[in-house]
Amino acid sequence: MNEAGIKHELYGREDAVHVVDELLAGGGSVVAVGAPGAGKTSLMKVAKQLARRQGRRVLAITPTQFERGLPFAGLAELIGQCPEGIDRHLPQPQRHALAVALQHAEPDGPEVSALAVPLAVRGVLDHLCRSEPVALFIDDLQWLDQSSVGSLGFAVRGVSTGPDRLSVLVATRPDPDTGTDLLRSLTEPRRDLVLRPLDERAVGQLLRSRLGPRWTPPRCAGVARASAGNPFLALEIAKAMQADGPHRGGITWRGNDPVFPVPPTLAGLLGERVTRLPDDARDVLTLVSAAGRLTLAQLQAIVAPDRLASALEAAADADVATVGAESAVAFAHPLLASALYDAAAPADRRRAHRLLADTLDDPVERARHRTKSITVPDDRVAGELERAAGISRARGARQLAGELLEGAALATPYGDDGQAAFGRWLRAADNYVDAGDEEAARTALDRATALAGLPERQAQVMVRRSQLADDIPSGRLFAEQAFRLSPPDGELRAEILYRLGRHHRMEGRGGLALRLTQMALVQAAAHRRQDIQLAALTQRQAIERLWGTGVPGRSLHEFRELATGAGRDQPPEGWEWAWMHAFFASWHDPAAEGHTRDAIASAVDAGRYADLSYLYMCLILVLVRRSEFREARAALREADHSGAWTSSTGALQEDMARILVTAYEGNLDEARSCARRAVARPLVSSSTYWRGIVLALLGFIEASARDWPAALGALREVAGILTATGMVALEQLLWAVDHCDAALQTGSHDEARTAIGILRRQAAAGQPEAAVAADRCQALLTAAAGDIEEALAQLRAIVRLPDAESPFEAARSRLALGQVYRRAGHKALANETLNAAARAFDELGVPRWSERALAEAERTGLRPATGTLTASEHRVAELVGEGRSNQETADLLFMSVKTVEANLTRIYRKLSVRSRTELANRLGTRRSAPDTGGELV
């Protein structure tokens, strides 16, 4: 069949085929939405043929209604179409997780991380797209199992090849809640395609093509009206009409329009069609529809051979089902499976599920069918569902594990005061939390509450509600209720005390947080809960650092003793080890980065992907403190690709990391937008601690933009937070330097003194760099008060100090010295010092501060306004002049595309050029790619 022939099969869908053509030519994604029978499956068939003709590898997923409860059913179908050994390049934890999820290996060893399978699927897709262009087709998204939805959504979002290497076509019904995780992640450009009803002409073309020339336009008009333009319904009506001629079943004609005694709905027609099948055929196909997919071998284990053969022959004769690929029984259309299952009597459905539960190999499938075969609670079935939940969790399907535990709880006979059902509801909630479905977790906790008569059970519910609270005060109130209800000496009390300490720390009550954390340590030690002890020590160190209390290093020492005791020669698993050693380390601590990178490698090797959000946030903070901003950008990209931000805490950690990186690299609009989004989060707006951090970062953004009133507004609030709470520091950030800067720029000397006082307290709490920053700010205040010579003496002494400050803060000290030199009238010294500061900022990759230093130098009158290119601008200009795209330049220089664009704007202005060709000619470079003609492309 030629391409025109392919398109001819979709009458009235020329616009849809055109959209698919564009998709396959240029990549991106298309979402085709249509009612049942609108032609989504037919569009998929044509798209597959077109994709193969264009040289794309086709990966097609065709889920059925009855596979929604099978873990990774869609992924199994996708991976089965990939080349053998496609997983060889994956890290071992991902390879093992994928094998376990697809039932190719047993879930031995540590529990599979929920993120391991999505990472593996991304790796497979990425690898395929690098070797050849890929077309991914997903039909009937509404029936795709949730485990596959989440994994595919994560995978397609992170494929790192060019946009034209992956084309995704998704077909779904018009339901806003279907597959949202996947639809939100689809690659750009994304187009939505609505399959509208066919007109009379298209219906006529369809009927004549499929049923013969007797379907003249007048006869087709009635079918078109009766079917409301639904192509599948039109065909079913026409088939029913011609089954026994024009008078079948009482059909009469009024002129050219038929009067239909057959049910004029799709469900009715299909139901009538399947009920005409012989009893044996209906019984066999009920088994297939209930299972979703069955092979001949599986059916032969249930149905006698002669009965099976006659049943399949009758199904094929009626054009209902045939034996297709891999000897699996396939319905002619997915809707026929639904119609046949719906038409079966309830007792026949239960019998089908009972036979499947007794015959199928997979314990999860058996449990699903067992629960549909009972009408009253059954303890044996409940136990089977609970075991299936454990298997699903081990395979990485947390969502399904929660659903199976819900089924187990519902199947549990009431007895023993509901203890068994209560425990199953709690475990269902825990699995939903791990899967990131907080709404389902809350619903499960509501069901558990109805069985939580005893105080201790109520406490178990409340401590989980504390974890799920949208804001800090609500979480604290739940934890307080749990505290009042829990046994004083019980193991649960240790966890509650730890959580109460965390809530109070977040709300700025350091003294109370410290006492509660210490109580948690004692209680956890009594019950040998080392996990809570380590978490509490991590929290205690944070409190001591933020409030400047306790003995510096005490918590770290106790943590090491506990973590490496009992003959252990390796650090404990988890993020806490790196966090304790690196998060509050000094900027020049040579071991901080190594601890964090080692922990990241260990987490990836062991498949502990939930740790990555904490570890990458810690790494980025360490690199920013060391002024290694390009390395921080590279770490952010690595975190994005690794899926670090997908854990339950990842969104907030990602906000912090992205604000830091984008602010220093000069993408102030993006950084400002991210900061405002973060501060609007309930967990941030209700937390004194988090709000203070975000506002401090926002103050730095506005200081970088030299919007002094805006900076002062944000930082004034931060100062108020520290005054009210008694905190002395926020994540070791020297935000008070920006406060003093903004205050001096606006003439607010009293506020500058307040900022200097905060820096002094921060230094006294164990951060020597804050003392140097305070001296610099004091010198600027001294200069503002008129004592220029004293200020110059102080600043010259600071600039001469070796390694007293991070490179960024040292450049700020040089900037301050140049500013005071200019104020003193020492133009040459000012110009030299300010240009040195600009070069230092530029070498660090902080363009906004380089611009500020250059602007100050221009005010001396000794530097032309146009200036020459900075080192950073030189690198960008050379790469662009060689013909590199903005994306390629950004990748080579560890910048964002927006930073490249900002550099190009300055380069064009300084060199008085207007295009990339002019830039190449000016620099004398030879372009290796054609000029696009645009300025910033």
XYZ file of C-alpha atoms in Angstrom, residues 380-857:
478
model
C -7.431 -16.195 52.687
C -7.974 -13.747 49.843
C -6.906 -10.826 52.044
C -3.643 -12.600 52.845
C -3.048 -13.358 49.181
C -3.574 -9.688 48.298
C -1.188 -8.615 51.056
C 1.522 -10.943 49.755
C 0.926 -9.626 46.243
C 1.371 -6.088 47.566
C 4.758 -7.064 48.971
C 5.770 -8.511 45.606
C 4.598 -5.376 43.779
C 6.533 -3.147 46.163
C 9.645 -5.268 45.641
C 9.207 -4.752 41.896
C 9.086 -0.986 42.395
C 5.313 -0.628 41.832
C 4.452 1.320 44.998
C 1.131 2.633 43.677
C -0.117 -0.851 42.870
C 1.138 -2.113 46.238
C -1.060 0.487 47.892
C -4.072 -0.553 45.788
C -3.528 -4.224 46.611
C -3.272 -3.444 50.331
C -6.514 -1.495 50.052
C -8.067 -4.602 48.515
C -6.612 -6.703 51.327
C -8.068 -4.367 53.944
C -11.509 -4.493 52.299
C -11.332 -8.293 52.034
C -10.385 -8.670 55.704
C -13.209 -10.069 57.863
C -13.930 -7.811 60.816
C -12.505 -9.328 63.948
C -9.740 -8.819 66.454
C -11.034 -5.222 66.820
C -10.102 -4.581 63.206
C -6.370 -4.758 63.905
C -5.502 -6.646 60.693
C -7.526 -4.326 58.467
C -6.170 -1.258 60.288
C -2.577 -2.328 59.692
C -3.286 -2.919 56.008
C -4.813 0.539 55.597
C -1.722 2.078 57.229
C 0.637 0.170 54.948
C -1.466 1.190 51.960
C -1.030 4.834 52.978
C 2.741 4.348 53.394
C 3.003 2.879 49.900
C 1.013 5.748 48.430
C 3.342 8.233 50.140
C 6.355 6.455 48.636
C 4.623 6.559 45.229
C 4.036 10.311 45.572
C 0.221 9.982 45.638
C -0.568 11.980 48.757
C -4.287 12.205 47.985
C -4.628 8.411 47.912
C -2.595 8.229 51.131
C -4.980 10.625 52.875
C -7.969 8.586 51.682
C -6.398 5.386 53.054
C -5.766 7.138 56.380
C -9.410 8.178 56.489
C -10.358 4.496 56.244
C -7.807 3.606 58.920
C -9.229 6.278 61.226
C -12.577 4.465 61.261
C -10.777 1.448 62.784
C -8.461 3.421 65.080
C -10.375 3.123 68.310
C -7.369 2.674 70.601
C -5.221 5.745 71.383
C -2.046 4.151 70.061
C -3.700 3.442 66.715
C -4.924 7.017 66.550
C -1.350 8.160 67.192
C -0.110 6.034 64.285
C -2.621 7.753 62.007
C -1.763 11.227 63.324
C 1.976 10.865 62.835
C 1.329 9.987 59.184
C -1.024 12.927 58.788
C 1.801 15.057 60.157
C 3.992 13.927 57.260
C 1.250 14.693 54.721
C 0.285 18.122 56.016
C 0.314 20.908 53.438
C 1.881 23.409 55.813
C 4.140 23.392 58.877
C 1.599 24.488 61.560
C -0.872 21.790 60.485
C 1.876 19.185 60.556
C 2.875 20.295 64.056
C -0.710 20.085 65.323
C -1.044 16.511 64.034
C 2.278 15.590 65.661
C 1.133 17.123 68.959
C -2.048 15.045 68.838
C 0.047 11.945 68.128
C 2.252 12.792 71.122
C -0.727 13.018 73.469
C -2.154 9.704 72.234
C 1.054 7.621 72.078
C 2.366 5.488 74.974
C 5.028 7.467 76.897
C 7.693 4.781 76.626
C 6.755 3.355 73.241
C 8.874 3.211 70.117
C 6.448 5.491 68.289
C 7.165 8.301 70.776
C 10.755 8.618 69.494
C 9.589 9.297 65.939
C 6.938 11.758 67.145
C 9.486 13.697 69.219
C 11.822 13.913 66.243
C 9.030 15.224 64.017
C 7.898 17.728 66.628
C 11.466 18.988 66.866
C 11.584 19.374 63.088
C 8.304 21.310 62.978
C 9.410 23.679 65.719
C 12.767 24.202 63.994
C 10.965 25.107 60.789
C 8.790 27.574 62.686
C 11.826 29.244 64.249
C 11.659 27.927 67.837
C 15.213 26.726 68.190
C 15.338 26.149 71.952
C 12.213 23.988 71.997
C 13.312 22.177 68.832
C 16.641 21.326 70.479
C 14.985 19.942 73.644
C 12.549 17.794 71.663
C 15.337 16.492 69.428
C 17.412 15.563 72.471
C 14.409 13.701 73.929
C 13.996 11.873 70.605
C 17.641 10.778 70.792
C 17.157 9.307 74.267
C 13.916 7.531 73.337
C 15.352 6.176 70.086
C 18.425 4.856 71.890
C 16.201 3.053 74.388
C 14.461 1.221 71.554
C 17.617 0.783 69.458
C 16.191 2.795 66.586
C 19.467 3.842 65.004
C 17.666 5.376 62.016
C 15.898 7.868 64.281
C 19.092 8.511 66.263
C 21.022 9.408 63.093
C 18.186 11.619 61.835
C 17.952 13.364 65.213
C 21.705 13.998 65.332
C 21.507 15.481 61.830
C 18.728 17.759 63.044
C 20.567 18.680 66.220
C 23.598 19.807 64.241
C 21.353 21.997 62.078
C 19.799 23.619 65.152
C 23.198 24.227 66.738
C 24.526 25.826 63.551
C 21.475 27.980 62.874
C 21.117 29.229 66.437
C 24.803 29.193 67.364
C 24.280 26.935 70.388
C 26.016 23.878 71.732
C 29.576 22.766 71.154
C 30.661 22.996 67.520
C 31.363 19.553 66.138
C 29.737 17.665 69.033
C 26.842 16.322 66.997
C 29.148 15.385 64.117
C 31.396 13.455 66.515
C 28.456 11.558 68.034
C 27.085 10.836 64.580
C 30.416 9.318 63.487
C 30.617 7.218 66.651
C 27.115 5.852 66.175
C 27.347 5.373 62.398
C 30.691 3.582 62.344
C 30.361 1.684 65.616
C 29.850 -2.022 66.164
C 32.723 -2.986 63.884
C 31.432 -1.095 60.853
C 34.165 0.108 58.508
C 31.838 1.850 56.037
C 29.598 4.915 56.421
C 25.904 4.114 56.840
C 23.611 4.045 53.861
C 21.610 7.210 53.285
C 22.189 10.879 52.680
C 22.824 11.868 56.310
C 26.548 11.003 56.311
C 27.350 13.425 53.482
C 24.938 16.030 54.871
C 26.602 15.972 58.287
C 30.074 16.326 56.786
C 29.377 18.806 54.006
C 26.248 20.899 54.445
C 27.662 23.165 57.141
C 31.329 22.775 56.158
C 33.468 25.869 55.633
C 33.855 27.079 52.063
C 37.452 25.857 51.832
C 36.898 22.437 53.421
C 38.685 20.136 50.923
C 36.646 17.085 51.921
C 33.124 18.504 51.636
C 32.706 18.001 47.899
C 34.292 14.565 47.993
C 31.950 13.360 50.750
C 28.948 14.483 48.734
C 30.043 13.111 45.370
C 30.970 9.784 46.992
C 27.520 9.642 48.573
C 25.851 10.385 45.226
C 27.836 7.615 43.526
C 26.997 5.236 46.365
C 23.286 6.089 46.190
C 23.203 5.518 42.418
C 25.178 2.264 42.671
C 22.853 0.984 45.395
C 19.687 2.277 43.713
C 18.828 4.636 46.624
C 17.471 7.316 44.314
C 15.303 8.909 47.006
C 18.524 10.262 48.582
C 19.504 12.235 45.499
C 17.454 15.390 46.119
C 19.239 15.986 49.438
C 22.642 15.044 48.072
C 22.503 17.200 44.947
C 21.177 20.148 46.944
C 24.116 19.685 49.303
C 26.607 19.417 46.422
C 25.290 22.546 44.714
C 25.445 24.505 47.970
C 29.034 23.329 48.554
C 30.054 24.390 45.028
C 28.313 27.759 45.308
C 30.040 28.472 48.632
C 33.361 27.695 46.922
C 32.415 30.059 44.055
C 32.519 27.192 41.555
C 29.399 28.354 39.758
C 29.975 26.604 36.445
C 30.474 23.341 38.302
C 27.245 24.057 40.189
C 25.424 24.464 36.855
C 26.869 21.131 35.688
C 25.722 19.512 38.947
C 22.230 20.922 38.438
C 22.094 19.417 34.946
C 23.293 16.117 36.320
C 20.605 16.259 39.010
C 17.933 17.029 36.436
C 18.964 14.059 34.331
C 19.261 11.695 37.290
C 15.697 12.363 38.435
C 16.899 13.794 41.730
C 13.896 16.073 42.149
C 11.164 13.450 41.807
C 11.070 12.393 45.471
C 8.420 13.790 47.826
C 10.817 16.509 49.057
C 12.408 17.083 45.667
C 10.338 20.062 44.507
C 11.506 22.307 47.333
C 15.118 21.152 47.065
C 15.000 21.791 43.319
C 13.715 25.322 43.890
C 16.634 26.104 46.202
C 19.220 24.602 43.856
C 17.820 26.301 40.774
C 17.579 29.706 42.474
C 21.209 29.508 43.588
C 22.564 28.470 40.196
C 20.499 30.829 38.042
C 21.044 33.811 40.337
C 24.835 33.580 40.254
C 25.025 32.876 36.534
C 22.981 36.011 35.871
C 19.596 34.636 34.772
C 17.827 36.947 37.163
C 14.364 36.747 35.626
C 14.379 32.962 35.914
C 15.858 33.082 39.403
C 13.311 35.677 40.543
C 10.419 33.671 39.111
C 11.657 30.516 40.802
C 12.078 32.314 44.144
C 8.566 33.739 43.988
C 7.168 30.328 43.115
C 9.026 28.800 46.045
C 7.916 31.403 48.574
C 4.293 30.791 47.540
C 4.497 27.097 48.448
C 2.531 26.390 51.655
C 5.501 24.566 53.183
C 7.652 27.664 52.617
C 5.164 30.397 53.431
C 4.293 28.664 56.712
C 7.926 28.029 57.691
C 9.986 30.797 59.240
C 13.141 28.887 58.332
C 12.355 28.206 54.660
C 10.804 31.613 54.094
C 13.927 33.270 55.458
C 16.165 31.310 53.084
C 14.078 32.077 49.999
C 13.839 35.768 50.887
C 17.606 35.889 51.458
C 18.137 34.459 47.979
C 15.609 36.902 46.536
C 17.568 39.709 48.175
C 20.738 38.525 46.447
C 18.875 38.388 43.113
C 17.708 42.000 43.479
C 21.154 43.118 44.634
C 22.612 41.479 41.522
C 20.063 43.427 39.468
C 20.979 46.600 41.427
C 17.331 47.074 42.358
C 18.197 48.327 45.830
C 14.690 49.067 47.170
C 13.493 45.590 46.151
C 16.576 43.981 47.710
C 16.117 45.974 50.890
C 12.452 44.979 51.141
C 13.260 41.260 51.045
C 16.323 41.436 53.289
C 14.653 43.667 55.854
C 12.141 40.850 56.401
C 14.971 38.335 56.775
C 16.585 40.506 59.427
C 13.242 40.650 61.243
C 13.008 36.839 61.139
C 16.443 36.457 62.719
C 15.639 39.036 65.386
C 12.352 37.304 66.253
C 13.734 33.763 66.302
C 17.242 34.319 67.633
C 18.808 32.542 64.650
C 22.277 33.649 63.697
C 22.652 32.054 60.252
C 20.792 30.689 57.250
C 22.569 27.795 55.537
C 25.949 29.545 55.971
C 24.848 32.146 53.400
C 26.337 35.633 53.840
C 23.023 37.261 52.974
C 23.625 40.112 55.436
C 26.325 41.431 53.063
C 23.582 42.098 50.514
C 21.477 43.715 53.248
C 24.291 46.092 54.125
C 24.970 46.790 50.433
C 21.322 47.673 49.754
C 21.081 49.749 52.933
C 24.165 51.822 52.030
C 22.957 52.311 48.457
C 19.690 53.753 49.802
C 21.311 55.761 52.608
C 19.927 53.582 55.431
C 22.984 53.587 57.687
C 21.155 52.208 60.718
C 20.094 49.161 58.730
C 23.662 48.729 57.533
C 24.746 48.577 61.196
C 22.060 45.959 61.850
C 23.379 43.835 58.980
C 26.946 44.131 60.280
C 25.765 42.979 63.703
C 24.170 39.888 62.138
C 27.439 39.062 60.389
C 29.324 39.417 63.697
C 26.969 36.962 65.391
C 27.324 34.576 62.461
C 31.117 34.748 62.818
C 30.908 34.107 66.554
C 28.830 30.983 65.839
C 31.712 29.437 63.911
C 31.888 30.986 60.427
C 35.168 32.983 60.149
C 34.349 34.228 56.644
C 31.452 36.186 58.121
C 33.927 38.175 60.241
C 35.841 39.287 57.130
C 32.575 40.197 55.408
C 31.545 42.218 58.463
C 34.871 44.110 58.360
C 34.318 44.901 54.673
C 30.794 46.166 55.334
C 32.080 48.234 58.270
C 34.687 49.813 56.005
C 32.003 50.782 53.484
C 29.908 52.262 56.287
C 32.986 54.155 57.510
C 33.496 55.556 53.989
C 29.823 56.540 53.791
C 30.277 58.421 57.079
C 33.140 60.429 55.494
C 36.272 58.737 56.885
C 37.656 57.671 53.496
C 41.252 57.022 54.534
C 40.267 54.746 57.412
C 37.960 52.838 55.072
C 40.734 52.451 52.483
C 43.123 51.130 55.106
C 40.572 48.547 56.265
C 39.748 47.408 52.712
C 43.380 47.178 51.605
C 44.054 44.957 54.612
C 41.122 42.710 53.731
C 42.156 42.377 50.058
C 45.680 41.368 51.126
C 44.405 38.541 53.368
C 45.200 35.188 51.713
C 42.244 32.778 51.413
C 40.211 34.576 54.041
C 37.162 34.644 51.792
C 35.680 32.574 49.019
C 36.711 33.799 45.531
C 33.336 35.483 44.994
C 33.442 37.337 48.295
C 37.093 38.247 47.656
C 36.035 39.804 44.342
C 33.351 41.747 46.212
C 36.007 43.041 48.587
C 38.055 44.203 45.584
C 34.917 45.843 44.167
C 34.384 47.636 47.472
C 37.998 48.856 47.487
C 37.637 50.171 43.924
C 34.436 51.988 44.871
C 36.111 53.737 47.785
C 39.188 54.564 45.662
C 36.880 56.288 43.166
C 35.133 58.118 45.972
C 38.515 59.293 47.256
C 39.384 60.641 43.798
C 42.078 58.034 43.052
C 40.867 57.439 39.491
C 43.760 55.323 38.254
C 43.742 53.066 41.311
C 39.968 52.831 41.164
C 40.005 51.928 37.473
C 42.700 49.294 37.957
C 41.019 47.767 41.031
C 37.546 47.728 39.531
C 38.768 46.129 36.303
C 40.554 43.493 38.376
C 37.273 42.846 40.219
C 35.419 42.601 36.885
C 37.936 40.066 35.597
C 37.624 38.056 38.806
C 33.828 37.998 38.574
C 34.043 37.105 34.912
C 36.418 34.216 35.526
C 33.984 32.893 38.119
C 31.084 33.115 35.661
C 29.109 35.829 37.514
C 28.295 38.262 34.666
C 25.966 40.617 36.551
C 28.659 41.418 39.095
C 31.261 41.811 36.369
C 28.927 44.323 34.725
C 28.575 46.172 38.014
C 32.343 46.412 38.438
C 32.752 47.625 34.839
C 29.996 50.192 35.332
C 31.826 51.500 38.392
C 35.065 51.627 36.370
